[in-house]
Structures are given as structure tokens and as C-alpha cells.
PDB file of N, CA and C in Angstrom:
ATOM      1  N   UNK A  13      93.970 101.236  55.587  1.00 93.00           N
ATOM      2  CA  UNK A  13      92.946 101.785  56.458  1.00 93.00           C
ATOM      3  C   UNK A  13      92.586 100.787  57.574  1.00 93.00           C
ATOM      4  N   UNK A  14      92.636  99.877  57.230  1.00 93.00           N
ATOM      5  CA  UNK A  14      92.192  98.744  58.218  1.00 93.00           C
ATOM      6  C   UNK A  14      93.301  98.419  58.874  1.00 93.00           C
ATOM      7  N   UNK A  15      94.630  98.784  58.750  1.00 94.00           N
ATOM      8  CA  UNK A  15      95.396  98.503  59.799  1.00 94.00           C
ATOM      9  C   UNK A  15      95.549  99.980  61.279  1.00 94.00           C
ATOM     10  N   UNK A  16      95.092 100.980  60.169  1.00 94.00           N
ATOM     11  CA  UNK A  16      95.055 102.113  61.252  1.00 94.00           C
ATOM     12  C   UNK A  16      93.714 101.616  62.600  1.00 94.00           C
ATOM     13  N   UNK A  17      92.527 101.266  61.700  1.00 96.00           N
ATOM     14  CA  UNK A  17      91.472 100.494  62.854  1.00 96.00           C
ATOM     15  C   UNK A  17      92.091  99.962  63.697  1.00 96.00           C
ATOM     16  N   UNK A  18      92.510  98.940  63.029  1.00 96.00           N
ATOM     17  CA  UNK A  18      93.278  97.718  64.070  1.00 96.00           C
ATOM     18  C   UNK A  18      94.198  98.435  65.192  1.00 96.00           C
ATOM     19  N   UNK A  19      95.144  99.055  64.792  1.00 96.00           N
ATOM     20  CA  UNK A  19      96.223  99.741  65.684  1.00 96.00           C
ATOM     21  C   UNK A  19      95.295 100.939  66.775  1.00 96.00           C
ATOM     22  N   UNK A  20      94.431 101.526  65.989  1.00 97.00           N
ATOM     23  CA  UNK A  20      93.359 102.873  67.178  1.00 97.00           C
ATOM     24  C   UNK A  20      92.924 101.784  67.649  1.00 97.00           C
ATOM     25  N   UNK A  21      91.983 100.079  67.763  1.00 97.00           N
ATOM     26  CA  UNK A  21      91.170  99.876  68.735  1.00 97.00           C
ATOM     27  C   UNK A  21      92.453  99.495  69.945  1.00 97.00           C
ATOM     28  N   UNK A  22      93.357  98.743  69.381  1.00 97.00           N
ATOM     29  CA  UNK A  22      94.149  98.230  70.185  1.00 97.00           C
ATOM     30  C   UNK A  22      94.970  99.225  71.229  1.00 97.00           C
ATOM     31  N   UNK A  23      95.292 100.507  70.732  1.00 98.00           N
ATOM     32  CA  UNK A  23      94.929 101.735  71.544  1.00 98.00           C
ATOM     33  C   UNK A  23      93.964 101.462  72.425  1.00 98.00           C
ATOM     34  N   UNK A  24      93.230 102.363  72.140  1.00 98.00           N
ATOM     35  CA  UNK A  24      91.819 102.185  72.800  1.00 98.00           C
ATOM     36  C   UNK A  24      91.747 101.367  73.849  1.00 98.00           C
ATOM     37  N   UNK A  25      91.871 100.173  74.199  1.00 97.00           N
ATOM     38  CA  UNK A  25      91.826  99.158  74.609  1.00 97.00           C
ATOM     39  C   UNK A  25      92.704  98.882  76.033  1.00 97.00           C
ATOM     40  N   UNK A  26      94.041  99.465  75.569  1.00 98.00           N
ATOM     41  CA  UNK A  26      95.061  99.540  76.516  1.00 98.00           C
ATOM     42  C   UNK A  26      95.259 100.786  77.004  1.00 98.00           C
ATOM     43  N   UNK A  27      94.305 101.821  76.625  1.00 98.00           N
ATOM     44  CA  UNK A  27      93.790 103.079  77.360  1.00 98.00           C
ATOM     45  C   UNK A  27      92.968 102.786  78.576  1.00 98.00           C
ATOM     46  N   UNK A  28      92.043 101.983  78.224  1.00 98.00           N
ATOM     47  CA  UNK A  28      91.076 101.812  79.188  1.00 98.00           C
ATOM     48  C   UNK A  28      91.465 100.981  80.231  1.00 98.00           C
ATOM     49  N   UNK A  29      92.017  99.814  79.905  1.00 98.00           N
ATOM     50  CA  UNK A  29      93.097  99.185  80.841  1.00 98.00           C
ATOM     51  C   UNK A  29      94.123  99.810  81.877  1.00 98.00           C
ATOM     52  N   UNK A  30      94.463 100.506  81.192  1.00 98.00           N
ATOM     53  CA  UNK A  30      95.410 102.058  82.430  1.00 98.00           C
ATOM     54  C   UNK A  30      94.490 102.653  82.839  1.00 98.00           C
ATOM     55  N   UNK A  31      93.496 103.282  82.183  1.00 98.00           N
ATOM     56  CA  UNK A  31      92.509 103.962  83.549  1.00 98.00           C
ATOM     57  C   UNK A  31      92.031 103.278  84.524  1.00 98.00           C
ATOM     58  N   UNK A  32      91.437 101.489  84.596  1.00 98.00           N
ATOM     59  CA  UNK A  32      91.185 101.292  85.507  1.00 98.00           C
ATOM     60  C   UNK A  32      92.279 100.994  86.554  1.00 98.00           C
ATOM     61  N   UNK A  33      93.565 100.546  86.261  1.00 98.00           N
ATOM     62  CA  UNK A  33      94.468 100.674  87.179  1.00 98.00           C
ATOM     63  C   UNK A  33      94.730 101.629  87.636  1.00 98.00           C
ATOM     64  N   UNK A  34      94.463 102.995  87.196  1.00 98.00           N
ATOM     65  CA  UNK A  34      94.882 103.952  87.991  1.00 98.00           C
ATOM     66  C   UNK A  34      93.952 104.106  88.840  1.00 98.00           C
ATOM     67  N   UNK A  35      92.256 104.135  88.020  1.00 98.00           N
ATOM     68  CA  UNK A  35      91.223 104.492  89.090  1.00 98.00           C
ATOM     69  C   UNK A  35      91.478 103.217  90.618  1.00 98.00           C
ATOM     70  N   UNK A  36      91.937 101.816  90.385  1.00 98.00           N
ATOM     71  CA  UNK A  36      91.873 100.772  91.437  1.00 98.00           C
ATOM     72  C   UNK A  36      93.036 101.616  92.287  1.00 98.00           C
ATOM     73  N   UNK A  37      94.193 102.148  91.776  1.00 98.00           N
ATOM     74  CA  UNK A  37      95.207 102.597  92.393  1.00 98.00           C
ATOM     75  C   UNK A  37      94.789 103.548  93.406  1.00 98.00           C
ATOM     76  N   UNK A  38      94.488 104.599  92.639  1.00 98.00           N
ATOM     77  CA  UNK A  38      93.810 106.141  93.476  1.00 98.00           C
ATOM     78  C   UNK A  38      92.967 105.646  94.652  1.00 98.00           C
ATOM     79  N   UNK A  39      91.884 104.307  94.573  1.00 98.00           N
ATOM     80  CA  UNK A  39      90.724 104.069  95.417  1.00 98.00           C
ATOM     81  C   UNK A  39      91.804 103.490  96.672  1.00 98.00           C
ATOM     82  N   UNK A  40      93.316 102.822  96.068  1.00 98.00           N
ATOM     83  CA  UNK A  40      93.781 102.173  97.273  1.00 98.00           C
ATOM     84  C   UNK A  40      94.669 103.271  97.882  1.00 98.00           C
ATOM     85  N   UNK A  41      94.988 104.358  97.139  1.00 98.00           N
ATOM     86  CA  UNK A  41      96.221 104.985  97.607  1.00 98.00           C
ATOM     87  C   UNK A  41      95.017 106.213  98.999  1.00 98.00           C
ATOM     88  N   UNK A  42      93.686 106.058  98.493  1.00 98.00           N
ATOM     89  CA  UNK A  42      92.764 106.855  99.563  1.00 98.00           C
ATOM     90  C   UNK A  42      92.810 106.413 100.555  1.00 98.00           C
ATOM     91  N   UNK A  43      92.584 104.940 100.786  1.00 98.00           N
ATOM     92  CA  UNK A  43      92.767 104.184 102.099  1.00 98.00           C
ATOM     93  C   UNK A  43      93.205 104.063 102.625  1.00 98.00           C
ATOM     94  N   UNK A  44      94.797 104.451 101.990  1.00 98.00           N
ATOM     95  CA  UNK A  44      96.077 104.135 102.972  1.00 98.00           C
ATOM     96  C   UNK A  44      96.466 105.618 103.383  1.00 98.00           C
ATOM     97  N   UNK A  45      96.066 106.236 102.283  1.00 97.00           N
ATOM     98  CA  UNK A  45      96.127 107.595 103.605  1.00 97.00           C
ATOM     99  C   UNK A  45      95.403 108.167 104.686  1.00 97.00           C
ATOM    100  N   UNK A  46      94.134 107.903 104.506  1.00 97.00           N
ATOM    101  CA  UNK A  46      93.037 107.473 105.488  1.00 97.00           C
ATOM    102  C   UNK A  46      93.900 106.583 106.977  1.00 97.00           C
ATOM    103  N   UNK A  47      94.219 105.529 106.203  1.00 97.00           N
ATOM    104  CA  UNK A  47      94.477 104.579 107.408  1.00 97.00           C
ATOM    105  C   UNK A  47      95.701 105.624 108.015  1.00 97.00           C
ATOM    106  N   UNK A  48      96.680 106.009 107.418  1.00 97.00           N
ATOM    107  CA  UNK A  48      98.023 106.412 108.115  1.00 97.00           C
ATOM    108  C   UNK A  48      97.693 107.868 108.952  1.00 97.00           C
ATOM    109  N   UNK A  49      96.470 108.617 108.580  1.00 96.00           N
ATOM    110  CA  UNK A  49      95.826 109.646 109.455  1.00 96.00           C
ATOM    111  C   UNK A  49      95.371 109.160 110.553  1.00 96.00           C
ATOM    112  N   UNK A  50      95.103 107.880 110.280  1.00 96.00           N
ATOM    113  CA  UNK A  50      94.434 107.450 111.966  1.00 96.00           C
ATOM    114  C   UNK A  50      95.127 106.894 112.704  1.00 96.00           C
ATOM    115  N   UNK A  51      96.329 106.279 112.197  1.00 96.00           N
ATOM    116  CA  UNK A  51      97.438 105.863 112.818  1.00 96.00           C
ATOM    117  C   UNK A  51      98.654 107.108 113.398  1.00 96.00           C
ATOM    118  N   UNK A  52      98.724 108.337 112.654  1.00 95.00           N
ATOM    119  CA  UNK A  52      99.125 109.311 113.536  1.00 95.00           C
ATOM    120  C   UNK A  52      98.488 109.876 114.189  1.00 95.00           C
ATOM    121  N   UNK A  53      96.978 109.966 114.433  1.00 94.00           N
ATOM    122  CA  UNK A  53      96.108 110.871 115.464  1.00 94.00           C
ATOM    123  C   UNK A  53      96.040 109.758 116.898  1.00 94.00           C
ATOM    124  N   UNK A  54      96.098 108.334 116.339  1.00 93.00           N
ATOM    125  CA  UNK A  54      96.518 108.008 117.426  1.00 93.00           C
ATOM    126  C   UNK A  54      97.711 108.136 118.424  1.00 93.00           C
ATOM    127  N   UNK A  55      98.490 107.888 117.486  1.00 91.00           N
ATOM    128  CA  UNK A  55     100.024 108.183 117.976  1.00 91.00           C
ATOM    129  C   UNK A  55     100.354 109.133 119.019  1.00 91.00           C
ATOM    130  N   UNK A  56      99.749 110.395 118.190  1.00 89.00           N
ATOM    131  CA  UNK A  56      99.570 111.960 118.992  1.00 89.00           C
ATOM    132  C   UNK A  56      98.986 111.501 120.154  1.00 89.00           C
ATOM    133  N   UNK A  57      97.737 110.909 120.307  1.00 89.00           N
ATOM    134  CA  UNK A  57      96.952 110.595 121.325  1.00 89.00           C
ATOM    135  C   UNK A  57      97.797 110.154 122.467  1.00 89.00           C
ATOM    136  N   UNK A  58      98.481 108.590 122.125  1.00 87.00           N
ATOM    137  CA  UNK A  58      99.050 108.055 123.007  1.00 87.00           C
ATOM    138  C   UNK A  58     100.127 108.700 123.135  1.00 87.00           C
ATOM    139  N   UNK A  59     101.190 109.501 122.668  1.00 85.00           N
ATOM    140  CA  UNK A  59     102.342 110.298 123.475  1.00 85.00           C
ATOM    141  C   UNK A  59     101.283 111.758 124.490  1.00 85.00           C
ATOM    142  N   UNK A  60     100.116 112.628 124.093  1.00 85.00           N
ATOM    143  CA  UNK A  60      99.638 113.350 125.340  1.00 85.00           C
ATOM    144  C   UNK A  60      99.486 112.409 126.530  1.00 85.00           C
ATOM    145  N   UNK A  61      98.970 111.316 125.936  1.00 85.00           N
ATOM    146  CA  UNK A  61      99.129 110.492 127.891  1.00 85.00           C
ATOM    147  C   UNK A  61     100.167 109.685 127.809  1.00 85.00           C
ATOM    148  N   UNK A  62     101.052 109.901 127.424  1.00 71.00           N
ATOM    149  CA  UNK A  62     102.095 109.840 128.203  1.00 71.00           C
ATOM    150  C   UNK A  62     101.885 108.143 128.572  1.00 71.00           C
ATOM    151  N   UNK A  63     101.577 107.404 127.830  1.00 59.00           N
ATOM    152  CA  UNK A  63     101.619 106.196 127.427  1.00 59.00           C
ATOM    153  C   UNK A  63     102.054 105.181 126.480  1.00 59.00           C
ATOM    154  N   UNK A  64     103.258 105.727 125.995  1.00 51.00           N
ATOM    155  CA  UNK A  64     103.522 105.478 124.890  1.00 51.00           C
ATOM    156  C   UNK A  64     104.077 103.739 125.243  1.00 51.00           C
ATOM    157  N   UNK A  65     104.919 103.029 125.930  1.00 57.00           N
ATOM    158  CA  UNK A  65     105.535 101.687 126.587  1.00 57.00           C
ATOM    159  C   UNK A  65     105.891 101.191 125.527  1.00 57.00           C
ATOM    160  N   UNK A  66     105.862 101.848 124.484  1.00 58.00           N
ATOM    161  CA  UNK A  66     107.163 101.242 123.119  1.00 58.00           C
ATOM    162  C   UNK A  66     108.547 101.417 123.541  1.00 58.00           C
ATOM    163  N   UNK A  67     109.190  99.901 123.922  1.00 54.00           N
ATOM    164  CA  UNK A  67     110.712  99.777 123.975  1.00 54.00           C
ATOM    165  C   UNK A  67     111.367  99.933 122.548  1.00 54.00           C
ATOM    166  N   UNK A  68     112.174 100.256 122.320  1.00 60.00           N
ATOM    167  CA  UNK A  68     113.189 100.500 120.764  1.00 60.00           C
ATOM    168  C   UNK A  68     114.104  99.262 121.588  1.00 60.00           C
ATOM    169  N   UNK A  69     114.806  98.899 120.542  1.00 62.00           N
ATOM    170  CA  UNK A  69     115.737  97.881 120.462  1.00 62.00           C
ATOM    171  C   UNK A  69     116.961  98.363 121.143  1.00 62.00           C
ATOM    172  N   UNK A  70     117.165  99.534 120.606  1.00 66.00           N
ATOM    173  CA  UNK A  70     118.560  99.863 121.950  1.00 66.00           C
ATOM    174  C   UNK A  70     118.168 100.887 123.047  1.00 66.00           C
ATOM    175  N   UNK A  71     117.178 100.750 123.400  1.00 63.00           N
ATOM    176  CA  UNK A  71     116.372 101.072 124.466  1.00 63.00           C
ATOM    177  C   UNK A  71     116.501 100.588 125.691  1.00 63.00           C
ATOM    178  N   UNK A  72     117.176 100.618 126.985  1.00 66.00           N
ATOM    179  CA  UNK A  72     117.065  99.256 128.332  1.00 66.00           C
ATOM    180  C   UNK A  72     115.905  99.901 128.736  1.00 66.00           C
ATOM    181  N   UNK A  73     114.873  98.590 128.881  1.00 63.00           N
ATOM    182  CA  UNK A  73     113.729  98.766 130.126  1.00 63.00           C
ATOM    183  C   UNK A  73     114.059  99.572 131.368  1.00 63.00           C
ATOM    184  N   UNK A  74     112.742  99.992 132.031  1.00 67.00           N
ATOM    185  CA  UNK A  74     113.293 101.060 133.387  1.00 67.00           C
ATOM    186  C   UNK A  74     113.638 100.089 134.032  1.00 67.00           C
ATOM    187  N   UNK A  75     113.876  98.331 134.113  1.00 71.00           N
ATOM    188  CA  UNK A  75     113.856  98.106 135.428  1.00 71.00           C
ATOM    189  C   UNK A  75     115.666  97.555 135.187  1.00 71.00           C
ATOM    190  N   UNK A  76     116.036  97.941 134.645  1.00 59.00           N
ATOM    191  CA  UNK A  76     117.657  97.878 134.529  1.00 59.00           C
ATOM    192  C   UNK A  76     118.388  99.370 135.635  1.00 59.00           C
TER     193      UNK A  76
END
């Protein structure tokens, strides 16, 4: 009987340990989708004006 204790707290234990990683997870995985919404509404933003002046690597500048 006392080894079933032993084995349910130690359960127990490493239950609660995974929930808070998931809850720390979920709180970070909100932020970063948060952040990546504001990083495409900008995006959108800057291609309507037509401001975008991101060169790509195999891109030549206009003054070629």
C-alpha cells in the first residue's frame, strides 16, 4: 500500500510539473502570435505605400 502512495504522489507531482510548462508554454505561444499579427499588419501596411526598400540578396538595386 505504501508503495502505491509513493508511486500516486510521485505522479501527482510530475502532473503538476507538465501543467505548468504547458500553462508557461500557452502564455508564450500567445505572445508570439500576438507579436507575428503585428508584424504582418505591418507588413500589409508598408507594401499599400508602396514602401517596402527591402533589397533580397539576388535582387540588383535600381541604381544598376
Amino acid at each position: 500500500m505504501t508503495q502505491l502512495e509513493e508511486s500516486i504522489a510521485h505522479l501527482s507531482r510530475q502532473v503538476e510539473e507538465l501543467n505548468e510548462v504547458v500553462t508557461r508554454q500557452d502564455t508564450e505561444l500567445s505572445k508570439m502570435t500576438h507579436r507575428v499579427r503585428m508584424l504582418m499588419q505591418r507588413e500589409a501596411e508598408r507594401e499599400q505605400a508602396n514602401s517596402g526598400g527591402v533589397v533580397l540578396g539576388d535582387e540588383r538595386p535600381p541604381h544598376y
